[in-house]
Short mmCIF file of C-alpha atoms and ligand atoms in Angstrom, two decimals:
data_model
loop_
_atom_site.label_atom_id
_atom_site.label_comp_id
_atom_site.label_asym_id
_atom_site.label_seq_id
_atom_site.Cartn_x
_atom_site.Cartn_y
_atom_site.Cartn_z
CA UNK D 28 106.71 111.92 120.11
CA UNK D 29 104.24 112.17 117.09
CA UNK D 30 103.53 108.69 115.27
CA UNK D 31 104.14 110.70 112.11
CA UNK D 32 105.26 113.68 111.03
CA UNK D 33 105.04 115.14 107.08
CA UNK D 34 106.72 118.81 107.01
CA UNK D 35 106.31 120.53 103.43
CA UNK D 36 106.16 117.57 101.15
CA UNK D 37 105.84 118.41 97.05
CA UNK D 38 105.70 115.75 94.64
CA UNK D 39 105.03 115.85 90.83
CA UNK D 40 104.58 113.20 88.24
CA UNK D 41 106.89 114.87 85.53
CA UNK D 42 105.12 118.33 84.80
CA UNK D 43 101.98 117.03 87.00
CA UNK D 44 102.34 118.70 90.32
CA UNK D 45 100.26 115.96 92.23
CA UNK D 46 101.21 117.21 96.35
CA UNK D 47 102.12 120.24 97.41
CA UNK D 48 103.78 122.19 100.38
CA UNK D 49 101.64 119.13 102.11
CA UNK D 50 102.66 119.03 106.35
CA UNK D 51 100.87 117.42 109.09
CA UNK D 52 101.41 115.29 112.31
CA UNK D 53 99.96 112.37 113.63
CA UNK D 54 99.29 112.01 117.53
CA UNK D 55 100.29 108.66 118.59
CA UNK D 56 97.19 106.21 119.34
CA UNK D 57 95.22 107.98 117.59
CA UNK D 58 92.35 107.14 114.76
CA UNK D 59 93.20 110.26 111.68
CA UNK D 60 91.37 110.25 108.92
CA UNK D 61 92.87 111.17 105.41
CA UNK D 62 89.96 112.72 103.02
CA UNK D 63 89.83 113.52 99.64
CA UNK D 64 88.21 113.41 96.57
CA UNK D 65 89.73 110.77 93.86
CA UNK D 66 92.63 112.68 92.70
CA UNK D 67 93.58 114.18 95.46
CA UNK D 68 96.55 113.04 95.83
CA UNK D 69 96.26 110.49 98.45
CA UNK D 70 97.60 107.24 97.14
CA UNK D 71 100.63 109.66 96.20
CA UNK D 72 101.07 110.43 99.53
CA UNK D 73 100.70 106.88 101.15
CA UNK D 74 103.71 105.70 98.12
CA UNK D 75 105.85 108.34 99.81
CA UNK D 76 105.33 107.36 103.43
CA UNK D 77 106.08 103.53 102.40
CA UNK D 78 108.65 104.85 100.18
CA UNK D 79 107.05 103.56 97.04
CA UNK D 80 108.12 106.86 96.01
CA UNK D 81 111.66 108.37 96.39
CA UNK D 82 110.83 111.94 98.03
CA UNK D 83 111.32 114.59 95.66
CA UNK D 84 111.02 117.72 98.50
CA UNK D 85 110.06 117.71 102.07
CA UNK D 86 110.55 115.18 105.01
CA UNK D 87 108.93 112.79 106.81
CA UNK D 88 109.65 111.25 109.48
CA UNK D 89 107.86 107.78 111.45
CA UNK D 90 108.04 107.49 115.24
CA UNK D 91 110.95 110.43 114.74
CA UNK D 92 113.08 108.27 112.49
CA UNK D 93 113.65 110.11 109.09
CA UNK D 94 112.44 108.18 105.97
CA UNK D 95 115.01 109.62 103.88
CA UNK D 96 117.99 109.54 106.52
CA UNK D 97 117.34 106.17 108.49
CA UNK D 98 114.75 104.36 106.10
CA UNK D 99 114.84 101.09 108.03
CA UNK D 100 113.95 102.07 111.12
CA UNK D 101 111.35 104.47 110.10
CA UNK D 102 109.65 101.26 107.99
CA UNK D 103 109.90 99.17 110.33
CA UNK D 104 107.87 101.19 112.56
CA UNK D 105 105.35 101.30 109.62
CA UNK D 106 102.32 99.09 108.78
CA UNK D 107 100.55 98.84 105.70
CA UNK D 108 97.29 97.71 103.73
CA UNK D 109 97.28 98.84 100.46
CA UNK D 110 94.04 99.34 98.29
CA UNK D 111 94.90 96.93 95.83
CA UNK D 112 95.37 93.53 97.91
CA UNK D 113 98.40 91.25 97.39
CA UNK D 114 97.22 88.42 99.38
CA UNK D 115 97.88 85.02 97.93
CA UNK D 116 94.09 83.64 97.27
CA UNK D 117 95.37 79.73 96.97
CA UNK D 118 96.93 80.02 100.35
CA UNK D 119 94.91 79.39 103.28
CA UNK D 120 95.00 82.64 106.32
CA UNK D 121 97.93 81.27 108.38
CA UNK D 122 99.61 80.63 105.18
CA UNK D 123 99.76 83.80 104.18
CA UNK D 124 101.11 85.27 107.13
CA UNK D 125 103.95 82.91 107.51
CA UNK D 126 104.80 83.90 103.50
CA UNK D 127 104.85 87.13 104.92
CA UNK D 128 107.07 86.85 108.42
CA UNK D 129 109.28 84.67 106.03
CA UNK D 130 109.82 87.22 103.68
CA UNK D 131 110.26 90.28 105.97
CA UNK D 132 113.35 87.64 108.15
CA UNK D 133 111.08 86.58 111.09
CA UNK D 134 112.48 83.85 112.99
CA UNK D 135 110.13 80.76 113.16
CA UNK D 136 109.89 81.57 117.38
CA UNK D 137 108.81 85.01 116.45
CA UNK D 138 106.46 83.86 113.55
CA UNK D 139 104.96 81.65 115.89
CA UNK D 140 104.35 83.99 118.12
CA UNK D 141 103.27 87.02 116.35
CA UNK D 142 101.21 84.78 113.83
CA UNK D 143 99.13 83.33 116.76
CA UNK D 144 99.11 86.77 118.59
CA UNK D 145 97.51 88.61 115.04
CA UNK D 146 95.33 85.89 114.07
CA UNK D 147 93.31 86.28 118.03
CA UNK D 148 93.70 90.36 117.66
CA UNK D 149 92.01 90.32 114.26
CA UNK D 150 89.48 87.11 115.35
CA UNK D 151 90.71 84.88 112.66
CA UNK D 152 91.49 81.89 114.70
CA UNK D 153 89.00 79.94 113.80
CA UNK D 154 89.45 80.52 110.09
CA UNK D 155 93.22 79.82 110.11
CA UNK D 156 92.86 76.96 107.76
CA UNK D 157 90.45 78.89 105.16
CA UNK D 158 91.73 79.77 101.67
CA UNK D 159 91.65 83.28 101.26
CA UNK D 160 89.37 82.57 97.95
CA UNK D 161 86.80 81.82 100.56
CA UNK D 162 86.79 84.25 102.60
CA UNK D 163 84.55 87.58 102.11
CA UNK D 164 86.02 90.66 101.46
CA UNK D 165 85.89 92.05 105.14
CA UNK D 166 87.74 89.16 106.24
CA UNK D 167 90.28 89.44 103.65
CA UNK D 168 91.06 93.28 104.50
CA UNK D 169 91.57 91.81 108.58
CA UNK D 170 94.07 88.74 107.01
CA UNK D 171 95.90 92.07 105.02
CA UNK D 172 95.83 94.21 108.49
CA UNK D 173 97.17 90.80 110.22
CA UNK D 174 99.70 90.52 107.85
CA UNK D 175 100.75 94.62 108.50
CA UNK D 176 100.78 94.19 112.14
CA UNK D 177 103.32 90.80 112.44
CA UNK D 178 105.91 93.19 112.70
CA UNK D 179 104.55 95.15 115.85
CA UNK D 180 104.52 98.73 113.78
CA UNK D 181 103.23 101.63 115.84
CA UNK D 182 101.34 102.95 112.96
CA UNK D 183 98.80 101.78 110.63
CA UNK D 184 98.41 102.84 107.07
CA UNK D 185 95.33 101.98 105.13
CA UNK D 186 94.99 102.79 101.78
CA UNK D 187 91.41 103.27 101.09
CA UNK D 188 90.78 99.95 102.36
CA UNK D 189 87.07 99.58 102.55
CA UNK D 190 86.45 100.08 98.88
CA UNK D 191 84.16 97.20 97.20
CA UNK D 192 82.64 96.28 100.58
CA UNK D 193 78.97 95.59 100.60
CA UNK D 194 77.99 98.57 103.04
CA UNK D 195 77.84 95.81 106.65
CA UNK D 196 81.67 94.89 106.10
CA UNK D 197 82.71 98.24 105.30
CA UNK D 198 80.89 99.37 108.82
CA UNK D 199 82.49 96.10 110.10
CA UNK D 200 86.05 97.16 109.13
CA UNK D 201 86.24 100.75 110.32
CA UNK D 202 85.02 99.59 113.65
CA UNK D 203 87.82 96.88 113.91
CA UNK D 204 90.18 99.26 113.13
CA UNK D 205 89.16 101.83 115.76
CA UNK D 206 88.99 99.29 118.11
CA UNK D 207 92.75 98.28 117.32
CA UNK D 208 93.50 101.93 117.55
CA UNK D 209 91.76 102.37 120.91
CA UNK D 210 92.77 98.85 122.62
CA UNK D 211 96.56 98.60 121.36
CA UNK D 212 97.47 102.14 121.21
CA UNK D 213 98.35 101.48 117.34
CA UNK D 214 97.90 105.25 115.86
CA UNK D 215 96.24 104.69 112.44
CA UNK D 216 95.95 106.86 109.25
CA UNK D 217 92.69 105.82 107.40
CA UNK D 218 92.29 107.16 104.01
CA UNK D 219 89.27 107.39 102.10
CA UNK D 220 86.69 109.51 100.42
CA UNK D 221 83.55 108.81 102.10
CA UNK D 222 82.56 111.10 104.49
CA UNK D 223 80.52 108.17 106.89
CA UNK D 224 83.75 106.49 108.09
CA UNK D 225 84.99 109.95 109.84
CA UNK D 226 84.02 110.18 113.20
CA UNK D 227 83.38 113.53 114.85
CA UNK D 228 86.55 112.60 117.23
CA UNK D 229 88.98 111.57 114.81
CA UNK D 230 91.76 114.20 113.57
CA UNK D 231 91.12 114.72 110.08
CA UNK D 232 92.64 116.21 107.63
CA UNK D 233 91.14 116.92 104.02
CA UNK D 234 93.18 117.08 100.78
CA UNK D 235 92.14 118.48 97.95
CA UNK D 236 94.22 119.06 94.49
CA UNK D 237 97.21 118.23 95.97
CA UNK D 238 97.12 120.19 99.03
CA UNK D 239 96.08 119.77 102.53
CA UNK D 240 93.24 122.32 103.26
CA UNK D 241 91.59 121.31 106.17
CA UNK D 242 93.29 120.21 109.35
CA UNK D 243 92.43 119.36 112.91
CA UNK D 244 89.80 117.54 115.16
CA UNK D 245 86.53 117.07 112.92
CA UNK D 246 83.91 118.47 115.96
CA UNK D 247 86.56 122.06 115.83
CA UNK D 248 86.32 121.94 112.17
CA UNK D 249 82.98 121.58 111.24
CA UNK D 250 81.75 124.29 114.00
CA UNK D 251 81.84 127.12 111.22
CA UNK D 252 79.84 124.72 109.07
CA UNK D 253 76.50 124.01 110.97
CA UNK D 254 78.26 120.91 112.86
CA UNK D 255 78.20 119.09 108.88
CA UNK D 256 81.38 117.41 107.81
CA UNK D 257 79.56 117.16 104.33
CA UNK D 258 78.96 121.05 104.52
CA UNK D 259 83.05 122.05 104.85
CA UNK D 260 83.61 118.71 102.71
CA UNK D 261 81.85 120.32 99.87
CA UNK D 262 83.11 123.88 100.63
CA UNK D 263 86.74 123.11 100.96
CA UNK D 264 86.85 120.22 97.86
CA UNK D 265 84.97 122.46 95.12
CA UNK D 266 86.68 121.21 91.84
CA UNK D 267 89.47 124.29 89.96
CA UNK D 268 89.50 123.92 86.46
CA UNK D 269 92.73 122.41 85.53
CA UNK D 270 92.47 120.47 88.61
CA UNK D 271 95.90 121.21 89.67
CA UNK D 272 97.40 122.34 92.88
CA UNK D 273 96.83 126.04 92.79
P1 ADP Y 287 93.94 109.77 95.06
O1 ADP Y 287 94.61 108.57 95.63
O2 ADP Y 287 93.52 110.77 96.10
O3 ADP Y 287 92.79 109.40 94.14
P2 ADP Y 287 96.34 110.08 93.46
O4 ADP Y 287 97.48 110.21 94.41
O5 ADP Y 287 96.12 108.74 92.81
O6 ADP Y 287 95.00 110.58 94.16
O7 ADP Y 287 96.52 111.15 92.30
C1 ADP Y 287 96.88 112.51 92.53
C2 ADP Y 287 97.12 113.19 91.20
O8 ADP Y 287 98.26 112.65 90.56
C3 ADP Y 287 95.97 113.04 90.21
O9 ADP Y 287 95.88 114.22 89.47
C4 ADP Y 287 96.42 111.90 89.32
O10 ADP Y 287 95.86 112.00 88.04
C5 ADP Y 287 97.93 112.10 89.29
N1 ADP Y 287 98.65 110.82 89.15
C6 ADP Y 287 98.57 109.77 89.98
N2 ADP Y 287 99.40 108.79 89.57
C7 ADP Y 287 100.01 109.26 88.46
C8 ADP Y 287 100.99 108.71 87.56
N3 ADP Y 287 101.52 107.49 87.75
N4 ADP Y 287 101.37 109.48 86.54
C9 ADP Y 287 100.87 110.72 86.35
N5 ADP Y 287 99.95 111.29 87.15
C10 ADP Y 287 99.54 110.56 88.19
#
């Protein structure tokens, strides 16, 4: 069964058509990137899958539970770092991960559990006790993947989430992640809009103006384009002039 699966998804913003006739699936245990351009319509789409959003058209459905008909058990199936992080700075690591299993009805066996289990999985053990002020921002995006994870999800969302690392961390964190992907069978949707964290092996797919126009493993789609992800990045992403879905 696919981790995800997006059939025909529109959304607009009032007149603003901002995703359209958008449909993909993700293979589970898999690392699948999410290009685009800013404006593309990607933080739109992740506010749909975490149902941010209401759908307006289309359907999607997480580890084949429908958002819109059984939106519980699709979520919970559902882990998420969003760009913008909501971590609690005064609170120390294991802190904030309690907050969290608290919040979301964990029992204190469970958040035991789960809370020691994340904290060796992401290798913050030893800085448990730290405030989150004091941590850098690499170690703040693996407290926020912790935090996504307590909850056992199949699938990992991440919003853009190396923007404003210093170039090392940002390596750092798209490593981890791959590694989670590759050593926990977690299937992961990375979104961002640099072409360096793709890997030639990933799925990809590219939007652009609100539509998905590229689609499958990178290596098969860059053949056409001299082995260059930059190349069909360039080609397929040329800016229209309104800048709308076509
Ligand atoms: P990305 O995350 O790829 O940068 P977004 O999903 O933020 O793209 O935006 C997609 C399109 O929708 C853009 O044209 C953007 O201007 C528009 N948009 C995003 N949020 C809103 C909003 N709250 N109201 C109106 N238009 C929006």
């Amino acid at each position: 069964m696919n981790a995800l699966e997006v059939r025909d998804l529109h959304f607009a913003y009032g007149a603003r058509q901002a995703l359209c006739e958008v449909s993909f699936s993700l293979a589970p245990g898999r690392f699948s990137a999410l290009l685009g351009p800013n404006g593309a319509g990607k933080s739109t789409l992740i506010a749909l899958l975490t149902r941010l959003y209401d759908l307006q058209r289309g359907e999607i459905h997480v580890g084949g539970h429908s958002l819109r008909d059984a939106p519980r058990a699709a979520l919970t199936r559902l882990g998420v770092v969003f760009q913008q992080s909501t971590l609690d700075l005064d609170l120390n690591v294991e802190q904030n991960l309690r907050y969290h299993a608290a919040l979301h009805g964990l029992s204190r066996r469970q958040t035991d559990l789960r809370v020691e289990a994340e904290l060796a999985r992401q290798g913050l053990g030893e800085r448990r006790r730290e405030k989150v002020r004091a941590l850098n921002g690499g170690h703040r995006r693996r407290v926020e993947i912790a935090r996504a994870l307590l909850h056992e999800p199949r699938l990992l969302l991440l919003d853009e989430a190396s923007v404003g690392l210093d170039p090392a961390s940002r390596l750092g964190l798209n490593q981890h992640v791959r590694r989670l992907c590759r050593e926990h069978n977690l299937s992961v949707l990375w979104t961002t809009h640099l072409l360096d964290e793709v890997h030639t092996d990933d799925a990809l797919m590219i939007l652009h103006q609100g539509r998905l126009v590229a689609s499958g493993q990178v290596d098969t789609l860059v053949q056409n384009h001299d082995g260059d992800l930059g190349r069909l990045f360039a080609g397929l992403t040329r800016p229209t002039a309104t800048g709308a879905p076509a």
